[in-house]
Coordinates of N, CA and C in Angstrom, one line a residue:
M4 N 1.1 -1.6 0.3 CA -0.1 0.1 -0.1 C 0.7 1.3 -0.4
P5 N 0.8 2.2 -1.2 CA 1.8 4.0 -1.4 C 1.5 4.5 -0.1
L6 N 2.1 5.2 0.4 CA 2.0 6.6 1.1 C 0.9 7.1 0.8
K7 N 0.2 7.6 1.9 CA -0.8 9.1 1.6 C -0.1 10.0 2.3
L8 N -0.1 11.3 1.3 CA 0.5 12.4 1.4 C -1.0 13.3 1.4
I9 N -1.0 14.0 2.6 CA -2.1 15.7 3.1 C -1.6 16.5 2.5
V10 N -1.9 17.5 1.6 CA -1.1 18.3 1.6 C -2.3 19.7 1.0
A11 N -1.9 20.6 1.0 CA -2.8 22.4 1.1 C -2.3 22.4 -0.4
N12 N -3.4 23.4 -0.8 CA -2.8 24.2 -2.8 C -1.0 23.9 -2.5
K13 N -0.9 24.0 -3.2 CA 0.4 23.6 -3.8 C 1.2 25.0 -4.0
A14 N -0.2 26.2 -4.3 CA 0.3 28.0 -4.8 C 0.9 28.5 -3.6
Y15 N 0.5 28.0 -1.8 CA 0.3 28.5 -1.2 C 0.8 27.2 -0.1
S16 N 1.6 26.8 -0.2 CA 1.2 25.8 1.4 C 3.0 24.9 0.9
S17 N 3.9 26.4 1.6 CA 5.4 26.1 1.9 C 5.7 25.0 2.7
W18 N 4.5 24.3 3.9 CA 4.9 23.5 4.6 C 5.1 21.9 4.0
S19 N 3.8 21.9 3.0 CA 2.7 20.9 2.6 C 4.2 20.7 1.1
Q20 N 5.5 21.5 0.5 CA 6.0 21.7 -0.7 C 7.4 20.3 0.5
R21 N 7.2 21.0 1.1 CA 9.1 20.2 2.0 C 8.9 18.9 2.3
A22 N 7.4 18.0 2.2 CA 7.8 16.8 2.6 C 7.6 16.0 0.7
W23 N 6.6 16.7 0.2 CA 6.4 16.5 -1.1 C 8.0 16.4 -2.2
I24 N 8.1 17.1 -2.4 CA 9.3 17.2 -3.0 C 10.5 16.8 -2.4
L25 N 11.1 16.0 -0.9 CA 11.1 15.4 -0.7 C 10.6 13.4 -1.3
L26 N 9.6 13.4 -0.9 CA 9.1 12.0 -1.5 C 9.3 12.3 -3.5
A27 N 8.2 13.0 -4.0 CA 8.7 13.0 -5.1 C 10.7 13.0 -5.5
H28 N 11.2 13.9 -5.5 CA 12.6 13.5 -5.9 C 13.4 12.4 -5.6
F29 N 13.1 11.6 -4.5 CA 13.6 10.3 -3.7 C 12.9 9.4 -4.6
K30 N 11.6 9.8 -4.9 CA 10.9 8.8 -6.1 C 10.5 7.8 -5.3
I31 N 9.5 7.5 -4.0 CA 9.2 6.9 -3.2 C 7.9 7.1 -3.3
P32 N 6.9 5.7 -3.6 CA 5.5 6.0 -4.4 C 5.1 6.7 -3.4
F33 N 3.6 7.6 -3.4 CA 2.8 8.0 -2.6 C 1.3 8.5 -3.0
E34 N 0.8 8.3 -2.5 CA -0.7 9.5 -3.1 C -1.0 10.5 -2.6
E35 N -1.2 11.4 -3.2 CA -1.9 12.5 -2.5 C -3.2 13.7 -2.5
T36 N -3.5 13.7 -1.4 CA -5.0 14.7 -1.6 C -4.9 15.9 -1.0
V37 N -4.9 17.1 -1.7 CA -4.8 18.5 -1.6 C -6.0 18.9 -0.7
I38 N -6.0 19.4 0.0 CA -7.4 20.3 0.7 C -6.7 21.5 0.5
P39 N -7.9 22.3 -0.4 CA -7.9 24.0 -0.5 C -7.6 24.7 0.8
L40 N -6.7 25.4 0.4 CA -6.6 26.4 2.2 C -8.0 27.4 1.8
D41 N -8.3 27.9 3.7 CA -9.0 29.0 3.7 C -10.4 29.3 3.1
L42 N -11.5 28.3 3.7 CA -12.4 27.9 3.2 C -13.5 27.1 4.2
P43 N -14.5 27.4 4.3 CA -15.0 27.4 5.9 C -14.7 25.6 6.3
E44 N -14.7 24.6 5.0 CA -14.5 23.6 5.9 C -12.7 23.1 5.7
T45 N -12.0 23.9 5.6 CA -10.5 23.3 5.0 C -10.1 22.7 6.8
H46 N -10.2 23.3 8.0 CA -9.9 23.2 9.1 C -10.7 21.5 9.8
A47 N -12.4 21.4 9.2 CA -12.8 19.5 9.7 C -11.8 19.2 8.5
K48 N -11.7 19.1 7.1 CA -11.5 18.3 6.1 C -9.3 18.1 6.6
I49 N -8.8 19.1 7.5 CA -7.4 18.4 7.6 C -7.6 17.7 8.7
L50 N -8.7 17.9 9.7 CA -8.6 17.0 10.8 C -9.3 15.6 10.8
K51 N -9.5 15.7 9.6 CA -9.8 13.8 9.1 C -8.8 13.4 9.0
H52 N -7.6 13.6 8.9 CA -5.9 12.9 8.5 C -5.1 13.4 9.7
S53 N -5.0 15.0 10.0 CA -3.9 15.3 10.7 C -4.6 15.7 12.2
P54 N -4.6 15.5 13.4 CA -4.5 15.3 14.6 C -4.4 16.9 14.6
N55 N -3.3 17.9 14.8 CA -3.4 18.7 14.8 C -3.9 20.6 13.9
G56 N -4.5 19.3 12.4 CA -5.1 20.1 11.5 C -4.6 20.9 11.0
K57 N -3.4 20.6 10.8 CA -2.5 20.7 9.9 C -2.3 20.6 8.6
V58 N -1.2 20.9 7.6 CA -0.8 19.9 6.8 C 1.1 20.2 6.9
P59 N 1.5 19.2 6.2 CA 1.4 18.2 5.6 C 1.3 17.0 6.9
A60 N 0.4 15.9 6.3 CA 0.7 15.5 6.9 C 0.6 13.7 6.5
L61 N 0.9 12.8 7.2 CA 1.6 11.6 6.0 C 1.1 10.1 6.8
I62 N 0.2 9.1 5.8 CA -0.6 7.8 6.1 C 0.6 7.0 6.1
D63 N 0.8 6.0 6.7 CA 0.7 4.5 6.3 C 0.7 3.9 7.1
G64 N -0.4 3.6 6.5 CA -1.4 2.0 7.2 C -2.1 3.0 8.5
P65 N -1.6 2.3 9.3 CA -2.5 2.6 10.3 C -1.7 3.8 11.3
I66 N -0.8 3.8 10.5 CA 0.1 5.2 11.4 C 0.0 6.6 10.4
T67 N 0.3 7.5 11.6 CA -0.1 8.9 10.7 C 0.9 9.6 11.5
V68 N 1.4 10.5 10.6 CA 2.7 11.3 11.0 C 2.5 12.6 10.5
W69 N 2.7 13.6 11.6 CA 2.7 15.4 11.2 C 3.7 16.3 11.4
E70 N 3.8 17.0 10.5 CA 4.6 17.9 10.5 C 5.9 17.4 10.0
S71 N 6.5 18.4 8.8 CA 7.5 18.2 7.9 C 8.6 17.5 8.5
L72 N 8.8 18.1 9.3 CA 10.5 17.6 9.8 C 9.9 16.5 10.5
S73 N 9.0 15.7 11.0 CA 8.4 14.5 11.3 C 8.3 13.5 10.3
V74 N 8.0 14.3 9.4 CA 7.4 13.1 7.9 C 8.7 12.8 7.5
I75 N 9.7 13.8 7.3 CA 11.1 13.5 6.3 C 11.6 12.7 7.4
E76 N 11.9 12.6 8.7 CA 12.9 11.5 9.8 C 11.9 10.6 9.8
Y77 N 10.3 10.2 9.9 CA 9.7 9.3 9.2 C 10.6 8.1 7.9
V78 N 10.3 9.1 7.2 CA 10.8 8.7 5.4 C 11.9 7.8 5.3
A79 N 12.7 9.1 6.1 CA 14.2 8.5 6.2 C 14.6 7.4 7.0
E80 N 13.4 7.2 8.0 CA 13.5 5.7 8.8 C 13.5 4.8 7.8
T81 N 12.2 4.9 7.0 CA 11.4 3.4 6.9 C 12.2 3.6 5.5
H82 N 13.3 4.5 4.7 CA 13.4 3.8 3.4 C 15.3 4.3 3.7
P83 N 16.0 3.5 4.7 CA 17.2 3.3 4.9 C 17.9 3.6 3.3
E84 N 17.4 2.9 2.5 CA 18.0 2.8 2.1 C 18.6 4.1 0.3
K85 N 17.9 5.2 0.9 CA 17.8 6.0 0.2 C 19.0 7.6 1.2
A86 N 19.3 8.3 0.4 CA 20.5 8.8 1.2 C 19.5 10.2 1.5
I87 N 18.7 10.3 2.5 CA 17.8 11.0 2.4 C 18.1 12.5 3.5
W88 N 19.1 11.6 4.6 CA 19.9 12.5 5.6 C 21.8 12.1 4.6
P89 N 23.0 13.3 4.7 CA 23.9 12.7 4.8 C 24.4 11.8 5.3
R90 N 25.5 10.9 4.5 CA 25.7 9.0 5.1 C 26.5 9.8 6.5
G91 N 27.7 10.7 6.2 CA 28.7 11.1 7.1 C 28.1 11.5 8.7
K92 N 28.6 11.2 9.6 CA 27.8 11.2 10.9 C 27.9 13.1 11.3
A93 N 29.2 13.8 10.7 CA 29.3 14.9 10.9 C 28.0 15.6 9.7
A94 N 28.0 15.6 8.8 CA 27.4 16.1 7.4 C 26.5 16.1 8.4
R95 N 26.1 14.4 8.8 CA 24.1 14.3 9.3 C 23.9 15.1 10.4
A96 N 24.6 15.3 11.2 CA 24.2 15.8 12.1 C 23.5 17.9 12.1
H97 N 25.1 18.1 11.3 CA 24.5 19.4 10.4 C 23.9 19.9 10.0
A98 N 23.6 19.0 8.7 CA 21.7 19.0 8.0 C 20.5 19.3 9.0
R99 N 20.8 18.0 10.5 CA 19.9 17.6 11.2 C 19.5 19.5 11.6
S100 N 20.7 19.9 12.2 CA 20.6 21.1 13.1 C 20.1 22.0 12.0
L101 N 20.4 22.0 10.8 CA 19.9 23.5 10.0 C 18.5 23.3 10.0
A102 N 17.8 21.4 9.4 CA 16.3 21.8 9.0 C 15.9 22.7 10.6
A103 N 15.9 22.0 11.6 CA 15.4 22.2 13.1 C 15.4 23.8 12.8
E104 N 16.2 24.3 12.4 CA 16.8 26.2 12.9 C 15.5 26.3 11.8
M105 N 15.2 26.0 10.0 CA 14.4 26.0 9.3 C 12.7 25.9 10.1
H106 N 12.7 24.7 10.6 CA 11.6 24.5 11.2 C 11.1 25.4 12.5
A107 N 11.7 25.6 13.2 CA 11.6 26.8 14.0 C 11.9 28.3 13.8
G108 N 12.5 28.7 13.1 CA 13.0 30.4 12.9 C 12.5 30.7 11.8
F109 N 13.2 32.2 11.3 CA 13.0 32.7 10.3 C 11.2 33.2 10.4
Q110 N 11.0 33.6 11.1 CA 9.7 34.3 11.2 C 9.2 35.6 10.5
A111 N 10.0 36.3 10.8 CA 10.3 37.8 9.7 C 10.4 37.5 8.8
L112 N 10.9 36.6 7.9 CA 11.4 36.5 6.7 C 9.2 35.9 6.0
R113 N 8.9 34.7 6.7 CA 8.1 34.3 6.4 C 6.8 35.1 6.4
Q114 N 6.7 36.0 7.4 CA 5.6 36.7 7.9 C 5.7 38.3 6.1
A115 N 6.8 38.3 5.9 CA 7.1 39.5 5.2 C 7.1 39.0 3.5
C116 N 7.5 37.5 3.5 CA 7.0 36.9 1.8 C 6.7 36.0 1.6
P117 N 4.7 36.1 1.6 CA 4.3 34.6 1.8 C 4.0 34.1 1.2
A118 N 4.4 32.9 1.3 CA 4.8 31.3 0.5 C 3.9 32.1 -0.8
N119 N 4.1 32.0 -2.0 CA 3.0 32.1 -3.2 C 3.9 31.7 -4.3
Y120 N 3.2 30.7 -5.0 CA 4.2 29.6 -5.6 C 3.4 29.9 -7.0
R121 N 2.5 31.2 -7.2 CA 2.3 31.6 -8.5 C 2.8 33.4 -8.8
R122 N 3.0 33.4 -7.6 CA 3.2 35.2 -7.6 C 4.9 35.7 -8.8
P123 N 4.2 36.8 -9.9 CA 5.2 37.0 -10.7 C 6.2 37.5 -9.8
V124 N 7.4 37.4 -10.7 CA 9.1 37.7 -9.3 C 8.6 39.3 -9.6
R125 N 9.0 40.0 -8.8 CA 8.9 41.2 -8.2 C 9.3 41.5 -6.6
K126 N 10.4 42.4 -7.0 CA 11.0 42.8 -5.4 C 10.0 43.4 -4.4
L127 N 10.3 43.7 -3.6 CA 9.8 43.7 -2.3 C 10.9 44.4 -1.1
A128 N 10.4 44.8 -0.8 CA 11.5 45.8 0.7 C 11.2 45.2 1.4
L129 N 12.4 44.6 2.1 CA 12.2 43.5 3.1 C 12.6 45.0 4.6
N130 N 12.2 44.3 5.8 CA 12.3 45.4 6.5 C 13.4 44.7 7.3
E131 N 14.2 45.0 9.1 CA 15.6 44.7 9.2 C 15.4 43.5 9.7
A132 N 14.5 42.6 10.3 CA 14.4 41.7 10.7 C 14.4 40.2 9.7
A133 N 13.8 40.5 8.1 CA 13.4 40.1 7.5 C 15.3 39.8 7.1
E134 N 15.7 41.2 6.9 CA 17.4 41.2 6.0 C 18.0 40.2 7.0
A135 N 17.7 40.4 7.6 CA 18.6 39.8 9.0 C 18.6 38.1 8.8
D136 N 16.6 37.5 8.6 CA 16.9 36.5 8.2 C 17.7 35.9 7.2
V137 N 17.4 36.9 6.1 CA 18.1 36.0 5.5 C 19.8 36.3 4.8
A138 N 20.0 37.2 5.5 CA 21.9 37.2 6.3 C 21.9 36.3 6.2
R139 N 21.6 35.1 7.7 CA 21.3 33.9 8.4 C 21.5 32.8 7.7
I140 N 20.6 33.1 6.7 CA 20.4 31.7 5.6 C 21.5 31.8 4.9
E141 N 21.9 32.7 4.1 CA 22.9 32.8 3.5 C 24.1 32.2 4.0
A142 N 24.3 33.0 4.7 CA 25.6 32.4 5.9 C 25.3 30.6 6.3
A143 N 24.3 30.6 6.4 CA 24.2 29.0 6.8 C 24.6 28.0 5.4
W144 N 23.7 28.4 4.3 CA 24.0 27.6 3.5 C 25.5 27.4 2.7
A145 N 26.1 29.1 2.7 CA 27.3 29.1 2.3 C 28.4 28.0 3.1
H146 N 28.6 28.3 4.6 CA 28.8 27.6 5.6 C 28.7 25.5 5.3
A147 N 27.4 24.9 4.9 CA 27.5 24.1 4.3 C 28.0 23.4 3.4
R148 N 27.5 24.2 2.4 CA 28.2 24.1 1.0 C 29.7 24.3 1.2
K149 N 30.6 25.0 1.3 CA 31.8 25.2 1.4 C 32.1 24.0 2.3
T150 N 32.1 23.1 4.1 CA 32.0 22.1 4.2 C 31.9 21.1 4.5
F151 N 30.4 20.8 3.3 CA 30.0 19.5 3.3 C 29.6 19.2 1.6
G152 N 29.5 20.4 1.6 CA 28.7 20.1 -0.5 C 30.2 20.2 -1.2
K153 N 31.1 19.8 -1.9 CA 31.8 19.4 -2.2 C 31.4 18.4 -3.5
G154 N 30.6 17.5 -3.0 CA 30.0 17.0 -4.0 C 28.7 17.3 -4.8
G155 N 28.9 17.7 -4.9 CA 27.3 18.5 -5.9 C 27.0 19.6 -5.5
P156 N 25.7 19.8 -6.5 CA 25.3 21.4 -5.9 C 24.3 21.9 -5.0
F157 N 24.3 21.0 -3.6 CA 23.1 21.1 -2.6 C 24.0 21.6 -1.6
L158 N 22.9 21.7 -0.6 CA 23.9 22.3 0.9 C 24.7 21.1 1.0
F159 N 24.3 19.8 0.9 CA 25.6 18.6 1.6 C 26.1 17.4 0.1
G160 N 25.8 18.2 -0.9 CA 26.5 17.5 -1.9 C 25.2 17.0 -2.9
R161 N 24.9 16.1 -2.5 CA 23.8 15.6 -3.1 C 22.2 15.8 -2.3
F162 N 21.3 16.2 -2.9 CA 19.8 16.4 -2.6 C 19.7 15.9 -1.7
S163 N 19.1 16.5 -0.4 CA 18.7 15.6 1.2 C 17.7 16.0 1.7
A164 N 17.1 16.0 3.0 CA 16.2 16.4 3.4 C 16.6 17.6 4.0
A165 N 17.6 18.5 4.2 CA 17.8 19.9 4.5 C 17.4 20.7 3.1
D166 N 17.7 20.0 2.2 CA 17.1 21.3 0.7 C 15.9 20.7 0.8
A167 N 15.0 19.7 1.4 CA 13.8 20.0 0.8 C 13.6 20.7 2.4
M168 N 13.9 21.3 3.2 CA 13.3 22.1 4.6 C 13.4 23.5 4.0
Y169 N 14.9 23.6 2.7 CA 14.9 24.5 2.8 C 14.3 25.4 1.1
A170 N 13.3 24.2 0.5 CA 12.8 24.5 -0.5 C 11.9 26.3 -0.6
P171 N 11.0 25.9 0.6 CA 10.1 27.2 0.3 C 11.0 28.7 0.6
V172 N 12.2 28.3 0.7 CA 13.1 29.2 1.1 C 13.6 30.0 -0.1
V173 N 14.1 29.3 -0.6 CA 14.7 29.6 -2.4 C 13.6 29.9 -3.9
N174 N 11.9 29.4 -2.9 CA 10.8 30.1 -3.9 C 11.1 31.6 -3.6
R175 N 10.8 32.3 -1.7 CA 10.8 33.3 -1.2 C 11.6 34.3 -1.9
L176 N 13.0 34.0 -1.4 CA 14.4 34.6 -2.3 C 13.8 35.1 -4.1
H177 N 14.1 34.0 -4.5 CA 13.6 34.2 -5.4 C 12.2 35.0 -5.9
T178 N 10.8 34.5 -5.6 CA 9.8 35.0 -6.0 C 9.9 36.9 -5.3
Y179 N 10.4 37.2 -4.5 CA 10.4 38.5 -3.8 C 11.5 39.5 -4.2
D180 N 12.3 38.6 -5.4 CA 13.9 38.8 -5.8 C 14.3 39.8 -4.7
V181 N 15.1 38.7 -3.5 CA 15.2 39.6 -2.5 C 17.2 39.4 -3.2
P182 N 18.1 40.2 -2.5 CA 19.1 40.2 -3.7 C 19.6 39.5 -2.7
V183 N 20.9 38.7 -3.1 CA 20.9 37.1 -3.1 C 22.6 37.7 -3.7
S184 N 23.7 36.3 -2.7 CA 25.1 36.7 -3.7 C 24.9 36.0 -4.3
R185 N 26.2 35.3 -5.4 CA 25.9 34.3 -6.4 C 26.5 33.5 -6.5
R186 N 27.1 33.1 -5.0 CA 27.0 32.0 -4.8 C 25.7 31.3 -4.2
T187 N 24.7 32.4 -3.6 CA 23.2 31.6 -3.1 C 22.3 31.8 -4.6
R188 N 22.3 32.1 -5.7 CA 21.7 31.9 -6.8 C 22.1 31.2 -7.1
E189 N 23.0 30.3 -7.5 CA 23.5 28.7 -7.5 C 22.9 28.3 -7.5
Y190 N 22.9 27.6 -6.0 CA 22.5 27.4 -5.1 C 21.1 26.8 -5.3
M191 N 20.2 28.5 -5.4 CA 18.9 28.0 -5.9 C 18.3 27.6 -6.9
S192 N 19.1 28.2 -7.9 CA 19.2 27.9 -9.6 C 18.8 26.1 -9.7
A193 N 19.8 25.6 -8.6 CA 20.2 24.2 -8.8 C 19.3 23.8 -8.2
V194 N 18.3 23.9 -6.8 CA 17.1 23.6 -6.5 C 15.5 23.7 -7.5
M195 N 15.9 25.4 -8.3 CA 14.2 25.1 -9.0 C 15.3 24.4 -10.5
A196 N 15.9 23.7 -10.5 CA 16.6 22.9 -12.2 C 15.4 21.4 -11.5
L197 N 15.0 21.3 -10.2 CA 15.2 19.4 -10.0 C 13.5 19.3 -11.2
P198 N 13.5 18.4 -11.8 CA 11.9 17.7 -12.0 C 11.2 17.8 -10.6
A199 N 11.1 17.1 -9.6 CA 10.5 17.5 -8.6 C 9.8 18.8 -7.9
W200 N 11.0 19.9 -8.0 CA 10.8 21.3 -8.4 C 9.8 21.6 -9.7
K201 N 9.9 21.3 -10.1 CA 8.8 21.7 -11.7 C 8.1 21.2 -11.8
A202 N 7.7 19.9 -11.0 CA 6.4 19.1 -11.4 C 5.9 20.1 -10.0
W203 N 5.9 20.2 -9.0 CA 5.1 21.0 -8.0 C 4.7 22.3 -8.5
I204 N 5.9 23.0 -9.0 CA 5.3 24.6 -9.7 C 3.8 24.5 -10.6
A205 N 4.4 23.1 -11.5 CA 3.1 23.0 -12.6 C 2.1 22.9 -11.8
D206 N 1.9 22.1 -10.5 CA 1.0 21.7 -9.9 C 0.0 22.9 -9.6
A207 N 0.5 23.8 -9.1 CA 0.8 24.9 -8.7 C 0.1 26.0 -9.3
E208 N 0.4 26.2 -10.2 CA 0.0 27.0 -11.5 C -1.3 26.6 -12.2
A209 N -1.7 25.2 -12.0 CA -2.3 24.7 -12.7 C -4.0 24.6 -11.7
E210 N -4.0 24.9 -10.5 CA -4.8 24.9 -10.0 C -5.6 26.1 -9.9
E211 N -6.5 25.8 -9.3 CA -8.0 26.9 -9.7 C -8.3 27.4 -8.4
W212 N -7.8 27.0 -7.4 CA -8.5 27.5 -6.1 C -7.6 29.2 -5.8
R213 N -8.4 29.9 -5.8 CA -7.6 31.2 -5.7 C -7.3 31.9 -3.7
I214 N -6.7 32.8 -3.6 CA -7.1 33.5 -2.0 C -6.1 34.6 -2.5
E215 N -6.9 35.6 -2.4 CA -7.2 36.7 -3.2 C -6.4 37.7 -2.0
K216 N -6.2 37.4 -1.0 CA -5.4 37.9 0.4 C -3.6 37.9 -0.4

């Protein structure tokens, strides 16, 4: 029985993208259920699958896992043949720390640049707090690439869970035309060139649902 992934609109749900792009990139079979956001019935529909009323949620037979990072850890545990986390102990510890930092932080950037995968690229002036978030993200990416990323274009060489966790940030920096370094842009381009990334964007653009705000 394939995994079932519950997600929200691909145009707006950054948290959903993290789990989805990981499963899609590593070619792990799954079925998806998309629940549109911002409708009167949205919360009740999500609660049928996720105990905290949020997405994503992963269903594996009788097991339900919610929260993006927990979903990623579950997938890594059930598919040890996939290099979902870096193989090296030091790199894996570093990747988990970066993923946890993403899960818990960068609120200023999230608020200033809401996820919108259909938004035309257009510059937005950032406040000081959001600029500080961007500076930290760029520094973290550069350090990971320099220390562990010599084997490929991603944070730890090959695409991993850490890249999946930061995929929505790539979209934010690109969509809101945030000034970044050349090396940051090279990393962003690598993520945006992934077939799984392109598939997510195509699905987002094809959706009929719109949240006007």
